[in-house]
């Protein structure tokens, strides 16, 4: 008797946090337009590709492989198949044993190319599932396209000349015959995406140019390029970003649209003049990235429940605070996705629009035509919005309009650059907002930081000392029955001991007591102490809970919350 195949939707409910509402929505799309339910769910960003592959692995009884290392890939086997075929169908034969070839695929239901490669290799094949980006990286690695080390490219540069930049974004994997200086830039861009870097820095010094990647919020030195290549590197990047290559005295900002291993990457380029030459910072944004939901950003169950109530209010201002790069915009996007529905008119003004969200109107600040946050916000109020998201409150005018909007029945989300939640009150008052307006409009202030997660491949269990625990306010009894880990470092995490990040949070609810303190214009520490007295979990305490859960280390939480520890 044939075993009945389990439904994909049932499997996804068990292995991911998708609900019936999202599945039903995508089933309606399937009924109207056709297509596979799994692909529709991924396109709608209700699940990630990895969730779909794990579900298909269970449903079809095909093993799922998380990674393909260079050692596992038989390069001769791969190069025996045309690269165009492998990339078009996103599959790769990577190992042969006892006459059977292992083939990694991302779409096990696309039967034709599977049959074709079986015929081409004249061999039995054994399928395994893995993400498309992993397969494209492996194809790239096997064909030695862009895998060539930057040092080797530098050796080949010689007196390399520049060629004109590309008119349209193409996949850097396809570029194999460019001039050496172009190959160098492409090699660094490809590696930055592979290493999950958020920024690339080109920093000129007297004898060389330091190339550094920011990975998980920390800068790592990657290469030191010879000083003689500085004009060529700078000019190439300016050409790619459509900047003026002759202008070397003024700062310039530009953008580059790229496709790297199938990913759409938006690169923001900032160039400033220094005494030793132009300094370049390239910020990478993966536009095809998976938008995180509230349940994915690191909120504890209690804080998630609290935040969920805040975002379903009908009016008031909720502020998210923290330094640059602390994930504030990601949190706001997650909040908007949670409340996004056809019965709500949601409009944002951002600088820049980082991700497009279906069903939400998104406006981008443009200083060149004097479209500021304040002007854009005024226009938004004439669009009959229910919910407004302001990328950042930078000045008195924007703050005043946001407050008026909240007092006239709109729900407003925005960000501020302050160290903790209570500091946002002081910042608004310092801007010139009357304390009674702050107390009557702001309903909650969330502060957040990003902490690095321990690398699962090399983290090491240990018993922390008393002073270490005391630093985060952890009692010895709290770690009973839990495992505490420290960072070690391995090849998978670039010897850092960490891989990936999550958020730590504190949420200050503006209740009657806090409202009274704000109207008295007291300092932020008094407000914070009152909130803690009423049960607010501080950033450090939230970080300590993640240490106890084995997600991060004591050192990492101490590093990120050092402002609090100094107090």
Coordinates of C-alpha atoms in Angstrom, one line a residue:
X1 CA 0.0 0.0 0.0
X2 CA 1.4 3.4 -1.0
X3 CA 2.0 5.8 1.8
X4 CA -0.1 9.0 1.4
X5 CA 2.0 12.1 0.8
X6 CA 1.8 14.7 3.6
X7 CA 0.4 18.1 2.5
X8 CA 3.0 20.8 2.1
X9 CA 0.9 23.3 4.1
X10 CA 0.7 21.0 7.1
X11 CA 4.5 20.5 7.1
X12 CA 5.1 24.2 6.8
X13 CA 2.8 24.9 9.8
X14 CA 4.9 22.5 11.9
X15 CA 8.4 23.7 10.8
X16 CA 7.7 27.4 10.4
X17 CA 5.5 30.0 12.0
X18 CA 3.2 30.5 9.0
X19 CA -0.5 30.6 9.8
X20 CA -3.7 29.5 8.1
X21 CA -4.4 33.1 7.0
X22 CA -1.2 33.3 4.9
X23 CA -1.7 29.8 3.4
X24 CA -5.3 30.5 2.4
X25 CA -4.2 33.9 0.9
X26 CA -1.7 32.1 -1.3
X27 CA -4.1 29.3 -2.2
X28 CA -6.4 31.9 -3.5
X29 CA -3.6 33.3 -5.7
X30 CA -2.9 29.8 -6.9
X31 CA -6.5 29.2 -7.8
X32 CA -6.6 32.5 -9.7
X33 CA -3.2 32.5 -11.5
X34 CA -1.9 28.9 -11.1
X35 CA 1.6 28.1 -10.0
X36 CA 3.0 26.1 -7.1
X37 CA 1.9 26.9 -3.6
X38 CA 5.5 26.8 -2.2
X39 CA 6.8 29.2 -4.8
X40 CA 3.8 31.6 -4.2
X41 CA 4.5 31.5 -0.4
X42 CA 8.2 32.4 -0.9
X43 CA 7.3 35.2 -3.4
X44 CA 4.8 36.6 -0.9
X45 CA 7.6 36.5 1.7
X46 CA 5.5 34.5 4.1
X47 CA 8.3 31.9 4.3
X48 CA 11.9 31.7 3.3
X49 CA 13.3 29.5 0.6
X50 CA 15.0 27.4 3.3
X51 CA 11.6 26.7 5.0
X52 CA 10.2 25.5 1.6
X53 CA 13.2 23.3 1.0
X54 CA 13.0 21.7 4.4
X55 CA 9.3 21.1 3.9
X56 CA 9.9 19.5 0.5
X57 CA 12.7 17.4 2.0
X58 CA 10.1 15.9 4.5
X59 CA 7.4 15.6 1.9
X60 CA 9.5 14.0 -0.9
X61 CA 12.0 12.2 1.3
X62 CA 14.9 13.9 -0.3
X63 CA 17.8 14.9 2.0
X64 CA 18.4 18.6 2.7
X65 CA 22.0 19.9 2.6
X66 CA 22.8 23.1 4.4
X67 CA 26.1 23.9 2.7
X68 CA 28.4 22.7 -0.1
X69 CA 32.0 23.2 0.9
X70 CA 34.9 23.5 -1.6
X71 CA 36.2 20.1 -0.4
X72 CA 32.9 18.4 -1.2
X73 CA 32.7 19.6 -4.8
X74 CA 34.3 17.6 -7.6
X75 CA 35.3 20.4 -9.9
X76 CA 36.0 18.2 -12.9
X77 CA 32.5 16.7 -12.6
X78 CA 31.0 20.1 -12.5
X79 CA 33.0 21.5 -15.4
X80 CA 31.9 18.6 -17.5
X81 CA 28.4 20.2 -17.7
X82 CA 27.9 23.6 -19.4
X83 CA 27.8 26.4 -16.8
X84 CA 24.8 28.0 -18.7
X85 CA 22.7 24.8 -18.1
X86 CA 23.6 24.6 -14.4
X87 CA 22.8 28.2 -13.8
X88 CA 19.6 28.2 -15.8
X89 CA 18.2 25.2 -13.9
X90 CA 20.0 26.0 -10.6
X91 CA 21.5 22.5 -10.0
X92 CA 24.9 21.1 -9.6
X93 CA 26.4 17.6 -9.7
X94 CA 29.0 17.7 -7.0
X95 CA 30.1 14.2 -6.0
X96 CA 30.4 10.7 -7.6
X97 CA 30.7 7.5 -5.7
X98 CA 30.1 3.9 -6.8
X99 CA 28.7 5.1 -10.1
X100 CA 26.1 7.3 -8.5
X101 CA 26.3 11.1 -8.9
X102 CA 25.0 13.4 -6.1
X103 CA 23.1 16.4 -7.6
X104 CA 22.1 19.4 -5.5
X105 CA 18.9 21.1 -6.7
X106 CA 16.6 23.9 -5.4
X107 CA 13.5 22.8 -7.3
X108 CA 12.9 19.0 -7.1
X109 CA 9.6 19.3 -9.0
X110 CA 11.3 20.5 -12.2
X111 CA 11.7 17.1 -13.7
X112 CA 13.1 17.8 -17.2
X113 CA 16.5 19.2 -16.2
X114 CA 16.9 16.3 -13.7
X115 CA 16.3 13.8 -16.5
X116 CA 18.6 15.8 -18.8
X117 CA 21.6 15.7 -16.4
X118 CA 21.0 12.0 -15.8
X119 CA 21.3 11.4 -19.5
X120 CA 24.2 13.9 -19.9
X121 CA 26.3 12.2 -17.2
X122 CA 25.2 8.7 -18.2
X123 CA 24.9 7.8 -14.6
X124 CA 22.4 7.2 -11.8
X125 CA 21.8 10.3 -9.7
X126 CA 20.9 10.9 -6.1
X127 CA 19.1 14.2 -5.4
X128 CA 19.6 16.5 -2.4
X129 CA 18.0 19.8 -1.7
X130 CA 19.8 23.1 -0.9
X131 CA 19.2 26.8 -1.4
X132 CA 19.6 28.4 -4.8
X133 CA 22.3 30.8 -3.6
X134 CA 24.3 27.9 -2.2
X135 CA 24.1 26.2 -5.6
X136 CA 25.1 29.3 -7.5
X137 CA 28.0 29.9 -5.1
X138 CA 29.1 26.3 -5.6
X139 CA 28.9 26.6 -9.4
X140 CA 30.9 29.8 -9.2
X141 CA 33.5 28.1 -7.0
X142 CA 33.8 25.2 -9.3
X143 CA 34.3 27.2 -12.4
X144 CA 36.8 29.5 -10.6
X145 CA 34.9 32.6 -11.7
X146 CA 35.4 35.4 -9.2
X147 CA 36.7 32.9 -6.7
X148 CA 40.2 33.9 -7.8
X149 CA 41.8 35.5 -4.8
X150 CA 42.1 39.3 -4.8
X151 CA 45.8 39.0 -4.2
X152 CA 46.2 37.1 -7.5
X153 CA 44.1 39.7 -9.3
X154 CA 46.4 42.4 -7.8
X155 CA 49.4 40.5 -9.2
X156 CA 47.8 40.5 -12.6
X157 CA 46.9 44.2 -12.6
X158 CA 50.2 45.6 -13.8
X159 CA 49.4 48.8 -15.6
X160 CA 45.7 47.9 -16.0
X161 CA 43.5 50.4 -17.8
X162 CA 39.8 51.0 -17.1
X163 CA 36.9 50.2 -19.3
X164 CA 33.5 51.9 -19.3
X165 CA 31.0 50.7 -16.7
X166 CA 28.0 48.5 -17.4
X167 CA 24.8 50.2 -18.5
X168 CA 22.6 47.6 -16.8
X169 CA 23.1 45.3 -13.8
X170 CA 24.2 41.9 -14.8
X171 CA 25.1 38.9 -12.6
X172 CA 28.8 39.3 -11.6
X173 CA 29.1 35.5 -11.9
X174 CA 28.7 35.9 -15.7
X175 CA 31.6 38.4 -16.0
X176 CA 34.7 36.4 -16.8
X177 CA 36.7 38.4 -19.3
X178 CA 36.8 42.0 -17.9
X179 CA 39.9 44.1 -17.4
X180 CA 41.9 43.2 -14.2
X181 CA 40.9 46.4 -12.2
X182 CA 37.3 45.6 -12.9
X183 CA 37.8 42.0 -12.0
X184 CA 39.3 43.1 -8.7
X185 CA 36.3 45.3 -7.8
X186 CA 33.9 42.5 -8.9
X187 CA 35.9 39.9 -6.9
X188 CA 35.6 42.1 -3.7
X189 CA 31.9 42.7 -4.3
X190 CA 31.2 39.0 -4.8
X191 CA 33.2 38.1 -1.7
X192 CA 31.4 40.8 0.4
X193 CA 28.0 39.3 -0.4
X194 CA 29.3 35.7 0.2
X195 CA 30.7 36.8 3.6
X196 CA 27.4 38.6 4.5
X197 CA 29.1 42.0 4.7
X198 CA 26.9 45.1 5.1
X199 CA 29.7 47.6 4.1
X200 CA 32.9 47.7 2.2
X201 CA 35.5 50.4 3.2
X202 CA 38.4 51.6 0.9
X203 CA 40.6 53.6 3.2
X204 CA 43.7 55.3 1.8
X205 CA 46.9 55.5 3.8
X206 CA 50.4 56.6 2.9
X207 CA 51.6 53.3 1.4
X208 CA 48.5 51.3 0.7
X209 CA 44.7 51.2 0.6
X210 CA 43.0 49.2 3.4
X211 CA 39.9 47.2 2.3
X212 CA 37.7 46.3 5.2
X213 CA 34.3 44.5 5.4
X214 CA 31.7 45.2 8.1
X215 CA 30.3 41.8 9.1
X216 CA 27.8 41.4 11.9
X217 CA 28.5 45.0 12.9
X218 CA 32.3 44.6 13.2
X219 CA 34.9 45.7 10.8
X220 CA 37.4 43.1 9.5
X221 CA 40.6 43.9 7.5
X222 CA 40.3 41.9 4.2
X223 CA 43.1 43.2 1.9
X224 CA 45.8 45.9 1.6
X225 CA 45.9 47.1 -2.0
X226 CA 49.1 48.8 -3.4
X227 CA 48.8 52.6 -3.2
X228 CA 49.4 52.9 -7.0
X229 CA 46.0 51.4 -7.8
X230 CA 44.1 54.0 -5.8
X231 CA 43.2 56.3 -8.8
X232 CA 42.1 53.2 -10.9
X233 CA 40.0 51.7 -8.0
X234 CA 38.3 55.1 -7.2
X235 CA 37.6 55.9 -10.9
X236 CA 36.1 52.4 -11.5
X237 CA 33.7 52.8 -8.5
X238 CA 32.8 56.3 -9.6
X239 CA 31.9 55.0 -13.1
X240 CA 29.8 52.2 -11.7
X241 CA 28.0 54.7 -9.4
X242 CA 27.5 57.3 -12.2
X243 CA 29.6 59.9 -10.4
X244 CA 31.9 62.6 -11.7
X245 CA 35.4 61.0 -12.0
X246 CA 37.1 64.4 -12.4
X247 CA 35.7 65.7 -9.1
X248 CA 38.1 64.9 -6.3
X249 CA 37.7 67.8 -4.0
X250 CA 34.1 67.4 -2.9
X251 CA 32.1 64.6 -1.3
X252 CA 29.9 62.5 -3.7
X253 CA 27.1 60.1 -3.2
X254 CA 25.8 57.6 -5.7
X255 CA 24.2 54.2 -6.2
X256 CA 25.0 51.0 -8.0
X257 CA 22.5 48.3 -9.0
X258 CA 24.1 44.8 -9.1
X259 CA 23.1 41.2 -9.4
X260 CA 25.4 38.8 -7.6
X261 CA 24.8 35.1 -7.7
X262 CA 21.1 35.7 -8.5
X263 CA 20.7 38.3 -5.7
X264 CA 19.6 41.9 -6.5
X265 CA 22.0 44.1 -4.5
X266 CA 21.6 47.8 -4.1
X267 CA 24.9 49.5 -3.3
X268 CA 25.0 53.0 -1.8
X269 CA 28.4 54.7 -2.4
X270 CA 29.8 57.5 -0.3
X271 CA 33.1 59.2 -1.3
X272 CA 34.8 61.9 0.7
X273 CA 38.2 63.6 0.1
X274 CA 40.9 63.1 2.7
X275 CA 44.5 64.3 2.9
X276 CA 45.7 60.9 1.5
X277 CA 43.1 60.5 -1.2
X278 CA 39.4 59.7 -1.6
X279 CA 37.9 57.5 1.0
X280 CA 35.1 55.2 -0.2
X281 CA 32.4 53.4 1.7
X282 CA 29.9 51.1 -0.1
X283 CA 26.8 50.0 1.8
X284 CA 25.3 46.8 0.5
X285 CA 21.5 46.1 0.6
X286 CA 20.1 42.8 -0.5
X287 CA 16.8 43.8 -2.1
X288 CA 15.8 40.2 -2.6
X289 CA 16.3 39.6 1.1
X290 CA 13.7 38.0 3.3
X291 CA 11.8 40.7 5.3
X292 CA 11.8 39.7 9.0
X293 CA 8.5 39.4 10.9
X294 CA 8.1 40.5 14.5
X295 CA 8.5 36.9 15.7
X296 CA 12.0 36.8 13.9
X297 CA 13.7 39.9 15.3
X298 CA 14.6 38.6 18.8
X299 CA 11.7 39.9 20.9
X300 CA 10.9 37.7 23.9
X301 CA 7.3 36.4 24.1
X302 CA 6.4 39.0 26.7
X303 CA 7.9 41.9 24.7
X304 CA 6.4 40.6 21.5
X305 CA 3.0 40.6 23.1
X306 CA 3.5 44.1 24.4
X307 CA 4.7 45.4 21.1
X308 CA 1.9 43.7 19.2
X309 CA -0.6 45.6 21.3
X310 CA 1.2 48.9 20.6
X311 CA 1.1 48.5 16.8
X312 CA -2.6 47.8 16.8
X313 CA -3.5 51.1 18.5
X314 CA -5.5 53.6 16.5
X315 CA -3.4 56.7 17.4
X316 CA -0.3 57.8 19.2
X317 CA 3.5 57.7 18.5
X318 CA 5.7 54.7 19.0
X319 CA 9.4 55.5 18.8
X320 CA 12.2 53.1 18.1
X321 CA 15.6 54.3 19.3
X322 CA 19.2 53.3 19.0
X323 CA 22.4 54.1 17.2
X324 CA 22.9 53.8 13.4
X325 CA 22.9 50.2 12.3
X326 CA 21.0 48.9 15.3
X327 CA 18.1 47.5 13.2
X328 CA 15.5 50.2 13.9
X329 CA 14.2 50.3 10.3
X330 CA 13.9 46.4 10.3
X331 CA 11.8 46.6 13.5
X332 CA 9.5 49.2 11.9
X333 CA 9.2 47.2 8.7
X334 CA 8.3 44.1 10.8
X335 CA 5.6 46.1 12.6
X336 CA 4.1 47.5 9.4
X337 CA 4.0 44.0 7.8
X338 CA 2.2 42.8 10.9
X339 CA -0.6 45.3 10.6
X340 CA -0.6 45.6 6.8
X341 CA -4.1 44.8 5.5
X342 CA -6.5 46.1 2.8
X343 CA -8.6 48.0 5.4
X344 CA -5.6 50.2 6.4
X345 CA -4.0 53.0 4.5
X346 CA -0.3 52.9 5.4
X347 CA 2.2 55.4 4.1
X348 CA 5.9 55.9 4.8
X349 CA 8.5 58.5 4.2
X350 CA 12.0 57.1 4.3
X351 CA 15.6 57.9 3.5
X352 CA 16.1 55.7 1.5
X353 CA 13.3 53.2 0.9
X354 CA 15.2 50.0 1.7
X355 CA 12.6 47.4 0.9
X356 CA 9.3 47.6 -1.1
X357 CA 6.3 46.2 0.9
X358 CA 3.3 45.3 -1.1
X359 CA 0.2 47.2 -0.1
X360 CA 2.1 50.1 1.5
X361 CA 2.8 53.5 -0.1
X362 CA 6.4 54.4 0.3
X363 CA 7.9 57.9 -0.3
X364 CA 11.6 58.7 -0.5
X365 CA 13.2 61.8 0.9
X366 CA 15.0 63.9 -1.9
X367 CA 17.0 66.9 -0.6
X368 CA 17.9 67.9 -4.2
X369 CA 14.2 69.0 -4.7
X370 CA 13.7 70.0 -1.1
X371 CA 11.5 66.9 -0.3
X372 CA 12.4 66.7 3.4
X373 CA 10.8 64.5 6.1
X374 CA 8.7 67.5 7.2
X375 CA 7.4 68.4 3.7
X376 CA 6.7 64.7 2.9
X377 CA 4.9 64.2 6.2
X378 CA 2.6 67.2 5.5
X379 CA 1.7 65.7 2.1
X380 CA 1.1 62.3 3.6
X381 CA -1.5 63.8 6.0
X382 CA -3.5 64.9 3.0
X383 CA -3.6 61.3 1.7
X384 CA -6.1 60.1 4.4
X385 CA -3.6 57.7 6.1
X386 CA -4.4 55.4 9.1
X387 CA -0.8 54.6 9.8
X388 CA 2.3 56.7 9.1
X389 CA 5.9 55.7 9.3
X390 CA 8.6 58.5 9.4
X391 CA 12.1 57.1 8.8
X392 CA 13.6 59.5 11.3
X393 CA 12.7 62.5 13.4
X394 CA 15.6 64.8 12.8
X395 CA 14.3 68.3 13.5
X396 CA 11.7 70.3 15.4
X397 CA 9.4 70.7 12.3
X398 CA 9.2 66.9 11.7
X399 CA 8.6 66.2 15.4
X400 CA 5.8 68.8 15.6
X401 CA 4.0 67.5 12.5
X402 CA 4.3 63.9 13.8
X403 CA 2.9 64.8 17.1
X404 CA 0.0 66.7 15.5
X405 CA -0.7 63.7 13.3
X406 CA -0.9 61.4 16.3
X407 CA -3.2 63.8 18.2
X408 CA -5.6 63.9 15.3
X409 CA -6.1 60.2 15.2
X410 CA -3.2 58.7 13.3
X411 CA -0.9 55.9 14.4
X412 CA 2.7 57.1 13.9
X413 CA 6.0 55.1 13.9
X414 CA 9.4 56.7 13.8
X415 CA 13.0 56.5 15.0
X416 CA 15.3 58.6 17.0
X417 CA 19.1 58.4 17.7
X418 CA 19.3 58.0 21.5
X419 CA 21.1 55.5 23.7
X420 CA 18.1 54.3 25.6
X421 CA 14.3 54.5 25.7
X422 CA 14.0 57.3 28.3
X423 CA 16.6 59.4 26.4
X424 CA 14.1 59.9 23.6
X425 CA 11.9 62.0 25.9
X426 CA 14.8 64.4 26.6
X427 CA 15.7 64.5 22.9
X428 CA 12.2 65.6 21.9
X429 CA 12.1 68.3 24.6
X430 CA 15.6 69.5 23.7
X431 CA 14.3 69.9 20.1
X432 CA 11.7 72.3 21.4
X433 CA 8.6 70.1 21.9
X434 CA 6.6 71.1 24.9
X435 CA 6.6 68.4 27.6
X436 CA 2.8 68.2 27.7
X437 CA 2.7 67.5 24.0
X438 CA 5.3 64.7 24.4
X439 CA 3.4 63.1 27.3
X440 CA 0.0 63.2 25.4
X441 CA 1.2 61.9 22.1
X442 CA 4.0 59.3 22.7
X443 CA 2.6 56.0 23.8
X444 CA 5.8 53.9 23.9
X445 CA 9.5 54.1 23.3
X446 CA 11.5 51.0 22.3
X447 CA 15.3 51.0 22.5
X448 CA 17.3 48.3 20.7
X449 CA 20.7 47.0 19.8
X450 CA 22.0 44.1 17.6
X451 CA 24.1 41.5 19.3
X452 CA 26.1 38.8 17.5
X453 CA 25.0 35.2 17.8
X454 CA 27.5 32.5 18.8
X455 CA 28.7 30.4 15.9
X456 CA 27.0 27.0 16.4
X457 CA 30.0 25.2 14.9
X458 CA 32.6 26.3 17.4
X459 CA 30.9 27.8 20.5
X460 CA 32.3 26.3 23.7
X461 CA 30.5 25.6 27.0
X462 CA 32.1 27.0 30.1
X463 CA 31.2 28.0 33.7
X464 CA 31.4 31.8 34.1
X465 CA 32.9 33.4 37.1
X466 CA 30.9 35.4 39.7
X467 CA 32.2 38.8 38.5
X468 CA 31.2 37.9 34.9
X469 CA 27.7 37.1 36.0
X470 CA 27.5 40.2 38.2
X471 CA 28.4 42.4 35.2
X472 CA 25.1 41.5 33.6
X473 CA 23.2 41.2 36.8
X474 CA 22.8 37.4 36.5
X475 CA 22.2 35.5 39.7
X476 CA 24.0 32.1 40.0
X477 CA 20.6 30.4 40.5
X478 CA 19.4 31.7 37.1
X479 CA 22.0 29.6 35.2
X480 CA 21.1 26.4 37.0
X481 CA 20.1 23.9 34.3
X482 CA 21.3 26.2 31.5
X483 CA 24.4 26.1 29.4
X484 CA 26.6 29.2 29.1
X485 CA 28.9 29.5 26.1
X486 CA 31.9 31.5 25.0
X487 CA 33.1 32.4 21.5
X488 CA 36.0 30.3 20.0
X489 CA 36.4 30.9 16.3
X490 CA 36.5 28.7 13.2
X491 CA 36.6 28.9 9.4
X492 CA 32.8 29.1 9.2
X493 CA 32.8 32.4 11.2
X494 CA 36.0 33.9 10.0
X495 CA 37.6 33.0 13.4
X496 CA 35.4 35.5 15.2
X497 CA 33.3 32.9 17.1
X498 CA 30.1 34.6 16.0
X499 CA 27.7 34.2 13.0
X500 CA 24.5 36.2 12.5
X501 CA 22.8 38.7 14.8
X502 CA 19.6 39.2 16.7
X503 CA 18.1 42.1 18.6
X504 CA 17.9 43.0 22.3
X505 CA 15.2 45.4 23.4
X506 CA 13.7 47.5 26.2
X507 CA 10.2 48.9 25.8
X508 CA 9.2 51.9 27.9
X509 CA 5.4 52.3 28.1
X510 CA 4.2 55.8 28.7
X511 CA 1.7 55.2 31.5
X512 CA 0.2 57.8 33.9
X513 CA 3.2 57.8 36.2
X514 CA 5.7 58.3 33.3
X515 CA 3.4 60.9 31.8
X516 CA 3.5 62.9 35.0
X517 CA 7.3 62.8 35.2
X518 CA 7.5 64.0 31.6
X519 CA 5.3 66.9 32.3
X520 CA 7.5 67.8 35.3
X521 CA 10.5 67.8 32.7
X522 CA 12.6 65.6 34.9
X523 CA 15.8 64.0 33.6
X524 CA 15.7 60.8 31.7
X525 CA 17.3 58.7 34.4
X526 CA 14.4 59.4 36.8
X527 CA 12.0 58.3 34.0
X528 CA 14.0 55.1 33.4
X529 CA 14.2 54.2 37.1
X530 CA 10.4 54.6 37.4
X531 CA 9.9 52.4 34.3
X532 CA 12.2 49.7 35.7
X533 CA 10.3 49.9 39.0
X534 CA 7.1 49.2 37.0
X535 CA 8.7 46.1 35.4
X536 CA 10.6 47.4 32.3
X537 CA 13.2 45.0 31.1
X538 CA 16.4 46.9 30.2
X539 CA 18.7 46.2 27.2
X540 CA 21.2 44.6 29.5
X541 CA 18.7 42.3 31.1
X542 CA 17.3 41.3 27.8
X543 CA 20.8 40.5 26.6
X544 CA 21.4 38.5 29.8
X545 CA 18.4 36.4 29.0
X546 CA 19.9 35.6 25.6
X547 CA 23.2 34.6 27.3
X548 CA 21.2 32.2 29.6
X549 CA 19.5 30.8 26.5
X550 CA 22.9 30.0 25.0
X551 CA 22.5 32.3 22.0
X552 CA 25.3 34.8 22.7
X553 CA 28.2 35.4 25.1
X554 CA 28.6 37.5 28.2
X555 CA 31.4 39.4 26.4
X556 CA 29.1 40.3 23.5
X557 CA 26.3 41.7 25.7
X558 CA 28.8 43.6 27.7
X559 CA 30.3 45.1 24.6
X560 CA 27.0 46.2 23.1
X561 CA 25.4 47.5 26.3
X562 CA 28.6 49.3 27.6
X563 CA 26.7 52.6 27.9
X564 CA 24.5 51.1 30.6
X565 CA 27.4 49.3 32.3
X566 CA 29.3 52.6 32.7
X567 CA 26.4 54.1 34.7

